[in-house]
Tab-separated table of C-alpha atoms in Angstrom:
chain	number	residue	atom	x	y	z
A	529	MET	CA	-0.006	-0.009	-0.018
A	530	SER	CA	1.379	3.417	-0.962
A	531	GLU	CA	1.367	6.516	1.242
A	532	ALA	CA	-1.324	7.970	-1.058
A	533	ALA	CA	-3.643	5.095	-0.123
A	534	ILE	CA	-3.949	6.410	3.446
A	535	HIS	CA	-6.687	8.934	3.839
A	536	SER	CA	-7.654	11.668	6.255
A	537	VAL	CA	-11.015	11.526	7.983
A	538	THR	CA	-12.271	14.853	6.599
A	539	ALA	CA	-14.929	13.063	4.580
A	540	PRO	CA	-17.103	11.035	4.516
A	541	VAL	CA	-16.942	10.454	8.281
A	542	ALA	CA	-18.350	13.299	10.372
A	543	ARG	CA	-16.699	13.481	13.774
A	544	PRO	CA	-19.646	14.307	16.113
A	545	GLU	CA	-21.965	11.859	14.447
A	546	LEU	CA	-19.249	9.160	14.445
A	547	LEU	CA	-18.684	9.373	18.183
A	548	ALA	CA	-22.433	9.538	18.961
A	549	SER	CA	-22.987	6.338	17.028
A	550	LEU	CA	-20.111	4.540	18.710
A	551	ASP	CA	-20.846	5.820	22.229
A	552	PRO	CA	-23.195	3.005	23.467
A	553	LEU	CA	-20.874	0.316	22.066
A	554	LEU	CA	-17.729	1.813	23.595
A	555	ARG	CA	-19.392	2.200	27.028
A	556	GLU	CA	-19.886	-1.586	27.061
A	557	TRP	CA	-16.617	-2.642	25.386
A	558	LEU	CA	-13.980	-0.275	26.720
A	559	PRO	CA	-14.218	-1.087	30.501
A	560	ARG	CA	-13.630	-4.802	29.711
A	561	GLN	CA	-10.223	-4.167	28.153
A	562	ARG	CA	-7.157	-5.074	30.227
A	563	TRP	CA	-5.555	-1.695	29.507
A	564	PHE	CA	-8.547	0.423	30.629
A	565	ALA	CA	-7.387	2.363	33.707
A	566	GLY	CA	-10.729	3.386	35.166
A	567	LYS	CA	-12.119	-0.011	36.221
A	568	GLY	CA	-14.758	0.030	38.885
A	569	ARG	CA	-16.276	3.377	37.828
A	570	PRO	CA	-18.931	3.757	35.061
A	571	VAL	CA	-18.159	5.678	31.908
A	572	THR	CA	-20.515	8.650	31.725
A	573	GLY	CA	-19.561	9.880	28.294
A	574	PHE	CA	-16.895	10.406	25.662
A	575	SER	CA	-15.266	13.333	23.932
A	576	LEU	CA	-13.395	12.968	20.644
A	577	VAL	CA	-9.826	14.206	20.603
A	578	THR	CA	-8.938	13.112	17.006
A	579	ALA	CA	-10.474	10.852	14.352
A	580	ASN	CA	-8.577	9.787	11.272
A	581	GLU	CA	-9.429	7.300	8.608
A	582	LEU	CA	-6.509	4.977	7.696
A	583	LEU	CA	-8.712	2.968	5.303
A	584	PRO	CA	-11.954	4.511	3.939
A	585	SER	CA	-15.026	3.100	5.631
A	586	THR	CA	-16.857	3.161	2.271
A	587	ALA	CA	-14.673	0.242	1.180
A	588	GLN	CA	-15.179	-3.387	2.083
A	589	LEU	CA	-12.844	-2.898	5.056
A	590	GLY	CA	-12.407	0.387	6.913
A	591	LEU	CA	-9.917	1.427	9.572
A	592	LEU	CA	-10.442	4.266	12.030
A	593	HIS	CA	-7.828	5.714	14.349
A	594	LEU	CA	-9.448	7.472	17.275
A	595	LEU	CA	-8.167	9.280	20.331
A	596	VAL	CA	-11.088	9.364	22.774
A	597	ARG	CA	-11.490	10.698	26.317
A	598	ALA	CA	-13.600	8.507	28.570
A	599	HIS	CA	-15.304	10.542	31.293
A	600	GLN	CA	-15.954	8.954	34.682
A	601	PRO	CA	-17.166	10.157	38.073
A	602	LEU	CA	-14.479	10.883	40.664
A	603	THR	CA	-13.715	8.519	43.440
A	604	PRO	CA	-14.620	9.634	47.023
A	605	ALA	CA	-10.916	10.393	47.642
A	606	GLN	CA	-10.957	12.715	44.568
A	607	GLY	CA	-14.036	14.638	45.602
A	608	SER	CA	-17.282	15.044	43.712
A	609	GLY	CA	-18.033	15.596	40.028
A	610	THR	CA	-16.563	14.097	36.883
A	611	GLN	CA	-12.874	14.123	35.972
A	612	PRO	CA	-11.670	15.367	32.523
A	613	GLY	CA	-11.170	11.738	31.449
A	614	ASP	CA	-8.288	9.556	30.387
A	615	CYS	CA	-7.416	9.574	26.692
A	616	TYR	CA	-7.287	6.216	24.941
A	617	GLN	CA	-6.001	5.192	21.528
A	618	LEU	CA	-8.495	3.051	19.622
A	619	LEU	CA	-7.994	1.300	16.298
A	620	ILE	CA	-11.419	0.300	15.037
A	621	GLY	CA	-12.034	-1.903	12.068
A	622	VAL	CA	-15.203	-1.488	10.045
A	623	ARG	CA	-16.863	-4.303	8.078
A	624	GLU	CA	-20.392	-5.181	6.898
A	625	ALA	CA	-20.063	-8.451	8.813
A	626	LEU	CA	-17.264	-10.113	10.719
A	627	PRO	CA	-15.791	-13.410	9.517
A	628	PRO	CA	-15.894	-16.126	12.210
A	629	HIS	CA	-12.169	-15.830	13.055
A	630	LEU	CA	-12.664	-12.206	14.110
A	631	ALA	CA	-15.660	-12.839	16.352
A	632	PRO	CA	-13.579	-12.409	19.607
A	633	ALA	CA	-12.689	-8.860	18.392
A	634	LEU	CA	-16.286	-7.680	18.125
A	635	ILE	CA	-17.096	-4.258	19.522
A	636	GLY	CA	-20.688	-4.166	18.215
A	637	HIS	CA	-23.099	-3.362	15.423
A	638	VAL	CA	-23.673	0.324	14.593
A	639	GLU	CA	-27.337	1.299	14.482
A	640	GLU	CA	-27.100	4.915	13.305
A	641	GLY	CA	-24.752	7.617	12.042
A	642	PRO	CA	-22.151	7.417	9.224
A	643	LEU	CA	-21.343	3.729	9.987
A	644	ALA	CA	-24.995	2.567	10.370
A	645	GLY	CA	-25.373	-1.020	9.307
A	646	HIS	CA	-21.696	-1.862	9.775
A	647	THR	CA	-19.908	-3.963	12.368
A	648	VAL	CA	-17.012	-2.423	14.285
A	649	TYR	CA	-14.265	-4.414	15.966
A	650	GLU	CA	-10.800	-4.271	17.553
A	651	ALA	CA	-8.737	-3.902	14.388
A	652	LEU	CA	-5.453	-5.262	15.790
A	653	HIS	CA	-6.862	-8.797	15.510
A	654	ASP	CA	-7.047	-8.386	11.714
A	655	PRO	CA	-3.840	-8.710	9.624
A	656	ARG	CA	-4.935	-6.115	7.011
A	657	PRO	CA	-5.263	-3.160	9.350
A	658	ALA	CA	-2.047	-4.239	11.014
A	659	ASP	CA	-0.358	-4.069	7.602
A	660	VAL	CA	-1.645	-0.554	7.202
A	661	LEU	CA	0.146	0.571	10.366
A	662	LEU	CA	3.421	-0.962	9.309
A	663	GLU	CA	3.173	0.588	5.873
A	664	ALA	CA	2.490	3.995	7.367
A	665	LEU	CA	5.633	3.636	9.487
A	666	ARG	CA	7.656	2.403	6.509
A	667	THR	CA	6.637	5.330	4.270
A	668	ARG	CA	6.731	7.958	7.075
A	669	ALA	CA	3.078	8.839	6.343
A	670	ARG	CA	1.164	11.899	7.582
A	671	VAL	CA	-2.542	11.366	8.276
A	672	GLY	CA	-4.304	14.358	9.742
A	673	GLU	CA	-2.782	14.924	13.150
A	674	LEU	CA	-0.961	11.569	12.983
A	675	ARG	CA	2.728	11.462	12.214
A	676	PHE	CA	4.629	8.213	11.402
A	677	GLU	CA	8.424	8.417	11.766
A	678	ARG	CA	11.285	5.971	11.344
A	679	ASP	CA	15.018	5.697	11.531
A	680	ARG	CA	15.987	6.017	7.878
A	681	ARG	CA	19.078	3.888	8.466
A	682	GLN	CA	16.893	0.895	9.254
A	683	GLU	CA	14.900	-0.920	6.519
A	684	ILE	CA	11.322	-2.025	7.090
A	685	ARG	CA	10.092	-4.678	4.689
A	686	GLY	CA	6.450	-4.492	3.711
A	687	ASP	CA	5.758	-8.215	3.494
A	688	LEU	CA	5.989	-9.172	7.185
A	689	ILE	CA	3.066	-11.221	8.510
A	690	PRO	CA	1.481	-9.590	11.605
A	691	ARG	CA	0.188	-11.268	14.736
A	692	LEU	CA	-1.311	-9.820	17.892
A	693	ILE	CA	0.261	-10.768	21.209
A	694	THR	CA	-2.733	-11.860	23.266
A	695	ALA	CA	-1.095	-11.980	26.719
A	696	GLU	CA	-2.450	-9.499	29.205
A	697	GLN	CA	-0.697	-6.144	28.898
A	698	SER	CA	-1.320	-2.572	29.903
A	699	ASN	CA	-0.803	-1.768	26.176
A	700	SER	CA	-1.132	-3.774	22.933
A	701	SER	CA	1.674	-5.300	20.839
A	702	LEU	CA	1.898	-6.608	17.291
A	703	VAL	CA	4.746	-8.788	16.062
A	704	PHE	CA	5.604	-8.534	12.381
A	705	GLY	CA	7.210	-11.671	10.945
A	706	ASP	CA	9.464	-12.218	13.961
A	707	THR	CA	11.347	-9.130	12.805
A	708	PHE	CA	9.667	-6.215	14.598
A	709	ILE	CA	7.391	-5.645	17.526
A	710	LEU	CA	5.071	-2.636	17.557
A	711	LYS	CA	3.982	-1.531	21.009
A	712	LEU	CA	0.795	0.606	20.804
A	713	LEU	CA	0.228	2.718	23.867
A	714	ARG	CA	-3.428	2.688	24.953
A	715	ARG	CA	-3.666	5.338	27.659
A	716	ILE	CA	-2.280	8.458	25.971
A	717	VAL	CA	-0.809	11.516	27.659
A	718	PRO	CA	0.906	14.571	26.171
A	719	GLY	CA	4.662	15.058	26.430
A	720	VAL	CA	7.876	13.168	25.901
A	721	ASN	CA	7.194	9.488	26.612
A	722	PRO	CA	10.126	7.676	28.233
A	723	ASP	CA	9.192	4.489	26.345
A	724	LEU	CA	10.541	6.282	23.232
A	725	GLU	CA	12.871	8.812	24.810
A	726	LEU	CA	15.055	6.417	26.791
A	727	PRO	CA	15.556	3.705	24.126
A	728	LEU	CA	16.526	6.395	21.623
A	729	THR	CA	18.987	7.828	24.123
A	730	LEU	CA	20.461	4.451	24.844
A	731	ALA	CA	20.784	3.720	21.137
A	732	ARG	CA	22.791	6.899	20.693
A	733	GLU	CA	24.993	5.810	23.575
A	734	GLY	CA	25.633	2.472	21.866
A	735	CYS	CA	24.081	0.516	24.784
A	736	PRO	CA	23.137	-2.920	23.399
A	737	ARG	CA	20.883	-3.837	26.355
A	738	VAL	CA	17.785	-2.105	24.897
A	739	PRO	CA	16.406	-2.725	21.401
A	740	ALA	CA	16.814	0.504	19.455
A	741	PRO	CA	13.560	2.050	18.075
A	742	THR	CA	13.147	1.520	14.367
A	743	ALA	CA	10.077	3.686	13.973
A	744	TRP	CA	7.357	5.382	16.007
A	745	MET	CA	3.963	7.071	15.670
A	746	ALA	CA	2.748	10.275	17.309
A	747	ALA	CA	-0.036	12.835	17.199
A	748	ASP	CA	0.515	16.554	17.188
A	749	LEU	CA	-2.354	18.331	19.033
A	750	ASP	CA	-2.570	21.824	20.472
A	751	GLU	CA	1.210	22.309	20.340
A	752	GLU	CA	1.725	19.016	22.260
A	753	THR	CA	3.119	15.742	21.080
A	754	TYR	CA	1.395	12.489	22.043
A	755	VAL	CA	3.485	9.330	21.530
A	756	LEU	CA	1.228	6.569	20.285
A	757	GLY	CA	3.467	3.608	19.543
A	758	VAL	CA	7.084	2.378	19.104
A	759	LEU	CA	8.427	-0.184	16.648
A	760	GLN	CA	11.536	-2.066	17.762
A	761	PRO	CA	13.418	-5.174	16.674
A	762	TYR	CA	11.786	-8.386	17.864
A	763	VAL	CA	14.135	-10.657	19.816
A	764	GLN	CA	13.186	-13.975	18.257
A	765	GLY	CA	13.284	-16.911	20.607
A	766	ALA	CA	13.666	-14.718	23.661
A	767	VAL	CA	12.040	-15.620	26.978
A	768	ASP	CA	11.176	-13.054	29.594
A	769	GLY	CA	12.798	-13.217	33.002
A	770	TRP	CA	9.611	-14.160	34.847
A	771	GLU	CA	8.933	-17.223	32.712
A	772	LEU	CA	12.559	-18.248	32.790
A	773	ALA	CA	12.679	-17.910	36.581
A	774	LEU	CA	9.537	-20.031	36.995
A	775	SER	CA	10.990	-22.655	34.661
A	776	GLU	CA	14.167	-22.872	36.683
A	777	LEU	CA	12.265	-22.978	39.943
A	778	ALA	CA	10.199	-25.897	38.657
A	779	LYS	CA	13.426	-27.775	37.943
A	780	GLU	CA	14.989	-26.866	41.261
A	781	SER	CA	11.952	-27.808	43.321
A	782	GLU	CA	12.231	-31.368	42.117
A	783	PRO	CA	14.088	-33.675	44.594
A	784	ALA	CA	17.805	-33.898	43.969
A	785	GLU	CA	19.852	-37.047	44.392
A	786	ASP	CA	21.907	-35.427	47.183
A	787	GLY	CA	18.857	-33.894	48.781
A	788	CYS	CA	20.247	-30.369	48.298
A	789	ARG	CA	18.650	-27.667	46.191
A	790	GLY	CA	19.269	-23.929	45.927
A	791	GLY	CA	19.162	-21.125	43.419
A	792	GLU	CA	22.184	-22.284	41.520
A	793	GLY	CA	20.173	-22.942	38.338
A	794	PHE	CA	19.291	-19.253	38.037
A	795	THR	CA	22.263	-17.711	39.785
A	796	GLY	CA	24.240	-17.112	36.589
A	797	GLU	CA	21.219	-15.515	34.920
A	798	ALA	CA	20.585	-13.246	37.893
A	799	ARG	CA	24.218	-12.101	37.841
A	800	ALA	CA	24.054	-11.400	34.114
A	801	LEU	CA	20.832	-9.528	34.579
A	802	GLY	CA	22.499	-7.418	37.276
A	803	ARG	CA	25.288	-6.556	34.820
A	804	ALA	CA	22.767	-5.644	32.115
A	805	THR	CA	20.829	-3.368	34.531
A	806	ALA	CA	24.087	-1.616	35.543
A	807	GLU	CA	25.037	-1.128	31.814
A	808	VAL	CA	21.691	0.618	31.236
A	809	HIS	CA	22.001	2.798	34.336
A	810	THR	CA	25.610	3.755	33.485
A	811	ALA	CA	24.680	4.716	29.904
A	812	LEU	CA	21.711	6.777	31.083
A	813	ALA	CA	23.899	8.600	33.636
A	814	ARG	CA	26.379	9.455	30.852
A	815	ALA	CA	23.731	10.685	28.411
A	816	LEU	CA	21.269	12.550	30.631
A	817	PRO	CA	21.658	14.993	33.516
A	818	THR	CA	22.011	13.729	37.108
A	819	VAL	CA	20.993	15.630	40.225
A	820	THR	CA	21.941	15.507	43.891
A	821	LEU	CA	19.189	14.754	46.415
A	822	GLY	CA	19.772	16.500	49.754
A	823	HIS	CA	17.715	16.924	52.866
A	824	VAL	CA	14.848	18.855	51.256
A	825	GLN	CA	14.397	16.439	48.396
A	826	MET	CA	14.677	13.326	50.595
A	827	GLU	CA	12.167	14.805	53.026
A	828	ARG	CA	9.719	15.014	50.151
A	829	LEU	CA	10.562	11.460	49.102
A	830	VAL	CA	10.089	10.089	52.551
A	831	GLY	CA	6.864	12.003	52.967
A	832	GLY	CA	5.420	10.331	49.891
A	833	MET	CA	6.428	6.892	51.150
A	834	THR	CA	4.883	7.556	54.567
A	835	GLU	CA	1.656	8.782	53.001
A	836	ARG	CA	1.367	5.679	50.785
A	837	LEU	CA	1.869	3.484	53.902
A	838	ALA	CA	-0.927	5.318	55.765
A	839	ALA	CA	-3.324	5.127	52.812
A	840	THR	CA	-2.640	1.467	52.209
A	841	ALA	CA	-3.055	0.548	55.897
A	842	GLN	CA	-6.399	2.306	55.777
A	843	ALA	CA	-7.450	0.322	52.683
A	844	VAL	CA	-6.004	-3.084	53.600
A	845	PRO	CA	-6.508	-4.029	57.278
A	846	ALA	CA	-3.987	-6.929	57.088
A	847	LEU	CA	-1.233	-4.306	56.775
A	848	ARG	CA	-2.104	-2.390	59.941
A	849	PRO	CA	-0.234	-4.528	62.520
A	850	TYR	CA	3.032	-3.972	60.592
A	851	ALA	CA	2.637	-0.270	59.898
A	852	ALA	CA	4.829	0.881	62.807
A	853	GLY	CA	7.671	-1.468	61.896
A	854	LEU	CA	7.481	-0.449	58.192
A	855	ARG	CA	7.578	3.186	59.103
A	856	THR	CA	10.980	2.739	60.670
A	857	ALA	CA	12.474	2.100	57.232
A	858	PHE	CA	11.353	5.592	56.137
A	859	GLU	CA	12.386	7.221	59.446
A	860	ALA	CA	15.886	5.745	59.131
A	861	LEU	CA	16.200	7.287	55.665
A	862	ALA	CA	14.991	10.661	56.919
A	863	ASP	CA	17.498	10.549	59.740
A	864	LEU	CA	20.379	9.948	57.308
A	865	ALA	CA	19.245	12.839	55.131
A	866	SER	CA	18.955	15.178	58.156
A	867	GLU	CA	22.570	14.256	59.054
A	868	GLY	CA	23.729	15.629	55.696
A	869	GLN	CA	23.966	12.472	53.532
A	870	THR	CA	23.125	13.018	49.886
A	871	TRP	CA	22.269	10.687	46.986
A	872	THR	CA	22.691	10.939	43.236
A	873	ALA	CA	19.549	10.678	41.091
A	874	GLN	CA	19.368	9.940	37.355
A	875	ARG	CA	16.947	8.675	34.722
A	876	ILE	CA	16.126	5.022	35.380
A	877	HIS	CA	13.790	2.342	34.017
A	878	GLY	CA	11.116	3.162	36.568
A	879	ASP	CA	9.156	-0.127	36.641
A	880	LEU	CA	11.841	-2.828	36.582
A	881	HIS	CA	10.968	-6.456	37.258
A	882	LEU	CA	11.639	-9.886	35.754
A	883	GLY	CA	8.858	-9.489	33.226
A	884	GLN	CA	10.492	-6.404	31.773
A	885	CYS	CA	13.642	-8.337	30.861
A	886	LEU	CA	14.244	-10.589	27.838
A	887	ARG	CA	16.923	-13.271	27.565
A	888	ALA	CA	17.912	-13.982	23.976
A	889	PRO	CA	18.897	-17.520	22.845
A	890	SER	CA	22.490	-16.132	22.805
A	891	GLY	CA	22.228	-15.609	26.595
A	892	GLU	CA	22.228	-11.797	26.360
A	893	TRP	CA	19.703	-9.907	28.441
A	894	SER	CA	17.696	-6.876	27.244
A	895	LEU	CA	15.556	-4.468	29.207
A	896	ILE	CA	12.218	-3.391	27.676
A	897	ASP	CA	9.146	-1.212	28.417
A	898	PHE	CA	10.617	2.047	29.718
A	899	GLU	CA	7.158	3.637	30.072
A	900	GLY	CA	7.405	3.513	33.868
A	901	GLU	CA	4.369	2.963	36.116
A	902	PRO	CA	1.470	4.043	33.861
A	903	SER	CA	-0.671	5.131	36.793
A	904	LYS	CA	1.824	7.905	37.651
A	905	PRO	CA	1.896	11.272	35.915
A	906	LEU	CA	4.332	11.510	32.990
A	907	ALA	CA	6.317	14.371	34.625
A	908	GLU	CA	6.856	12.144	37.676
A	909	ARG	CA	7.945	9.178	35.542
A	910	ARG	CA	10.558	11.342	33.795
A	911	MET	CA	12.114	12.670	37.026
A	912	PRO	CA	15.625	11.611	37.956
A	913	GLN	CA	15.565	9.014	40.730
A	914	PRO	CA	18.184	6.967	42.662
A	915	PRO	CA	19.088	3.779	40.662
A	916	LEU	CA	18.291	1.788	43.808
A	917	ARG	CA	14.592	2.241	42.973
A	918	ASP	CA	15.049	-0.074	39.984
A	919	ILE	CA	17.173	-2.410	42.087
A	920	ALA	CA	14.495	-2.710	44.729
A	921	GLY	CA	11.864	-3.505	42.047
A	922	MET	CA	13.983	-6.367	40.766
A	923	LEU	CA	14.707	-7.700	44.261
A	924	ARG	CA	10.992	-7.746	44.941
A	925	SER	CA	10.493	-9.581	41.620
A	926	PHE	CA	12.833	-12.380	42.669
A	927	ASP	CA	10.788	-12.720	45.855
A	928	TYR	CA	7.551	-12.894	43.812
A	929	ALA	CA	9.013	-15.633	41.628
A	930	ALA	CA	10.110	-17.617	44.676
A	931	HIS	CA	6.545	-17.611	46.023
A	932	ALA	CA	4.952	-18.427	42.687
A	933	VAL	CA	4.317	-22.164	42.333
A	934	PRO	CA	4.869	-23.016	38.652
A	935	GLY	CA	1.967	-24.772	36.993
A	936	ALA	CA	1.029	-26.031	33.549
A	937	LEU	CA	2.062	-24.115	30.497
A	938	GLY	CA	4.269	-21.702	32.433
A	939	SER	CA	1.455	-20.294	34.534
A	940	ALA	CA	1.816	-19.675	38.225
A	941	ARG	CA	-0.252	-19.422	41.307
A	942	ALA	CA	0.557	-17.727	44.579
A	943	GLY	CA	1.938	-19.832	47.386
A	944	ALA	CA	2.736	-18.797	50.953
A	945	VAL	CA	5.777	-21.044	51.180
A	946	PRO	CA	8.558	-20.946	48.478
A	947	PRO	CA	9.245	-24.417	46.983
A	948	VAL	CA	12.961	-23.566	47.169
A	949	PRO	CA	13.400	-21.641	50.429
A	950	ASP	CA	16.706	-19.906	49.699
A	951	TRP	CA	16.126	-19.265	45.964
A	952	ALA	CA	15.208	-15.557	46.272
A	953	ASP	CA	18.122	-14.780	48.621
A	954	ILE	CA	20.606	-16.501	46.322
A	955	CYS	CA	19.293	-14.754	43.238
A	956	ARG	CA	19.094	-11.379	44.920
A	957	ALA	CA	22.739	-11.670	46.045
A	958	ALA	CA	23.837	-12.715	42.564
A	959	TYR	CA	21.975	-9.858	40.953
A	960	CYS	CA	23.580	-7.299	43.241
A	961	ALA	CA	27.002	-8.817	42.701
A	962	GLY	CA	26.580	-8.646	38.918
A	963	TYR	CA	25.464	-5.032	39.139
A	964	ALA	CA	28.527	-4.163	41.213
A	965	GLU	CA	30.825	-5.721	38.586
A	966	VAL	CA	29.746	-3.037	36.117
A	967	ALA	CA	28.703	-0.102	38.255
A	968	GLY	CA	31.644	-0.393	40.674
A	969	ARG	CA	29.368	-0.218	43.706
A	970	ASP	CA	27.229	-2.899	45.265
A	971	PRO	CA	23.617	-1.779	45.842
A	972	ARG	CA	23.710	-3.450	49.249
A	973	ALA	CA	26.292	-0.859	50.293
A	974	ASP	CA	23.365	1.576	50.768
A	975	PRO	CA	21.109	-0.590	52.945
A	976	VAL	CA	18.909	2.178	54.385
A	977	LEU	CA	17.845	3.548	50.983
A	978	LEU	CA	17.454	0.050	49.554
A	979	ARG	CA	15.255	-1.047	52.465
A	980	ALA	CA	13.084	2.050	52.145
A	981	TYR	CA	12.474	1.427	48.441
A	982	GLU	CA	11.842	-2.293	48.992
A	983	THR	CA	9.308	-1.432	51.727
A	984	ASP	CA	7.630	1.161	49.544
A	985	LYS	CA	7.381	-1.371	46.668
A	986	ALA	CA	5.978	-4.101	48.931
A	987	ILE	CA	3.312	-1.649	50.228
A	988	TYR	CA	2.330	-0.875	46.663
A	989	GLU	CA	2.085	-4.612	45.942
A	990	VAL	CA	-0.170	-5.190	48.952
A	991	LEU	CA	-2.648	-2.579	47.695
A	992	TYR	CA	-2.525	-3.913	44.142
A	993	GLU	CA	-3.051	-7.511	45.155
A	994	ALA	CA	-5.806	-6.660	47.617
A	995	ARG	CA	-7.694	-4.852	44.855
A	996	HIS	CA	-7.032	-7.076	41.872
A	997	ARG	CA	-5.649	-10.503	42.902
A	998	PRO	CA	-6.553	-11.336	46.514
A	999	ASP	CA	-5.194	-14.845	46.140
A	1000	TRP	CA	-1.732	-13.306	45.629
A	1001	LEU	CA	-1.867	-11.152	48.755
A	1002	PRO	CA	0.218	-13.606	50.780
A	1003	VAL	CA	3.225	-12.914	48.543
A	1004	PRO	CA	3.785	-9.277	49.451
A	1005	MET	CA	2.581	-9.903	52.999
A	1006	ALA	CA	5.439	-12.351	53.509
A	1007	ALA	CA	7.798	-9.512	52.562
A	1008	ILE	CA	5.914	-7.074	54.764
A	1009	ARG	CA	6.508	-9.255	57.759
A	1010	ARG	CA	10.216	-9.539	56.984
A	1011	LEU	CA	10.668	-5.830	56.284
A	1012	ALA	CA	8.763	-4.698	59.331
A	1013	ALA	CA	11.019	-6.860	61.562
A	1014	SER	CA	14.254	-5.577	59.936
A	1015	PRO	CA	16.534	-3.505	62.217
């Protein structure tokens, strides 16, 4: 498909009538999506940010690209009224009728408006619309407010077969012929997105631990840029750290001839992953500004941690008996800061865990998904932070893996007792040792800050599991008991 084959939405689709006709269907469909951030609150209405036609809906197959705000009532903690609404990226296919293989992608049947009589569906399940996106990136197309860019030094073939990754994600991903992976952001915010910014920075630094962006798509609206998606090389045959850890745990939990088991099966991987993390941190510190955190900044940091503890204890009664012990981790950090100790902050990954790491068949580790915690404001995600925040996230991830009992097909369920008792401790030590080999400093040399970040992360996990996966609550609670008792 040529660039000229991609059309703007100016006609025949009328924007107000289009949204009005889709409104009842989206109210039903959108809250069911894994990536919808406003679960538990009704959608009271929509407002259209942009609408562009990537394939004309008058043809046998149409493709609409929409940015839509979903309006919802505020929570009691937020006050009364309705918030402005999160902005979501939607790719909607339009057909007269869906073939059977696309039935799971159904959004609904349009009763009125410019698409009356047609069926609309999640277009990413359909190879033809996926081809349109890749072609737009390849040709650096412009479609209304949409802008498709690519690194001209990298070739993008137009004959790659697309497939949608169906695993639960906070965004959506398409793989093209085992050559590229396109991550499409779903909840869209204005500004420089770290999921594009940091991989581009690391590519310029020559850091091989992050796949360099090949292309990306954005929207230019009201003098703001909204990053919509990033195309990167696909690491064929790679396995993520979580699945690899569970696989090794399954092997190690089997009885050994000598009766001894430990974390030795994953120790080498944990050490290599520590080195890879340090390479990324070192490259980011070279390329982007660093700052010094003194008493004032640390007082603000500790205040935020303490507030999260109080709010979580209020929401999750099981945490309350440990609140006083947990608070000592934050008090110890505040005491160090008041004595004049300072820390260096830099750009970091921001949401590092085993699932954000890929091990290639060659044995090399890569870090992916630099978006940070999507629930936090973009400005906060882009702030320099101590590298130990990433370290703490990974250490908690080892603990999660140790408490996850591997099941069929690589799945896991929460268990209160690790099948290999020392596995997490062995892997945590190996990871920190590997990090020190590259960074020149062992993360365990700053135990007060590390404990504070681990405690803060475990508190976050308690709230998340209590709300979304109650069966998994014993996992962070085991860490809570340990951290609350730490000196």
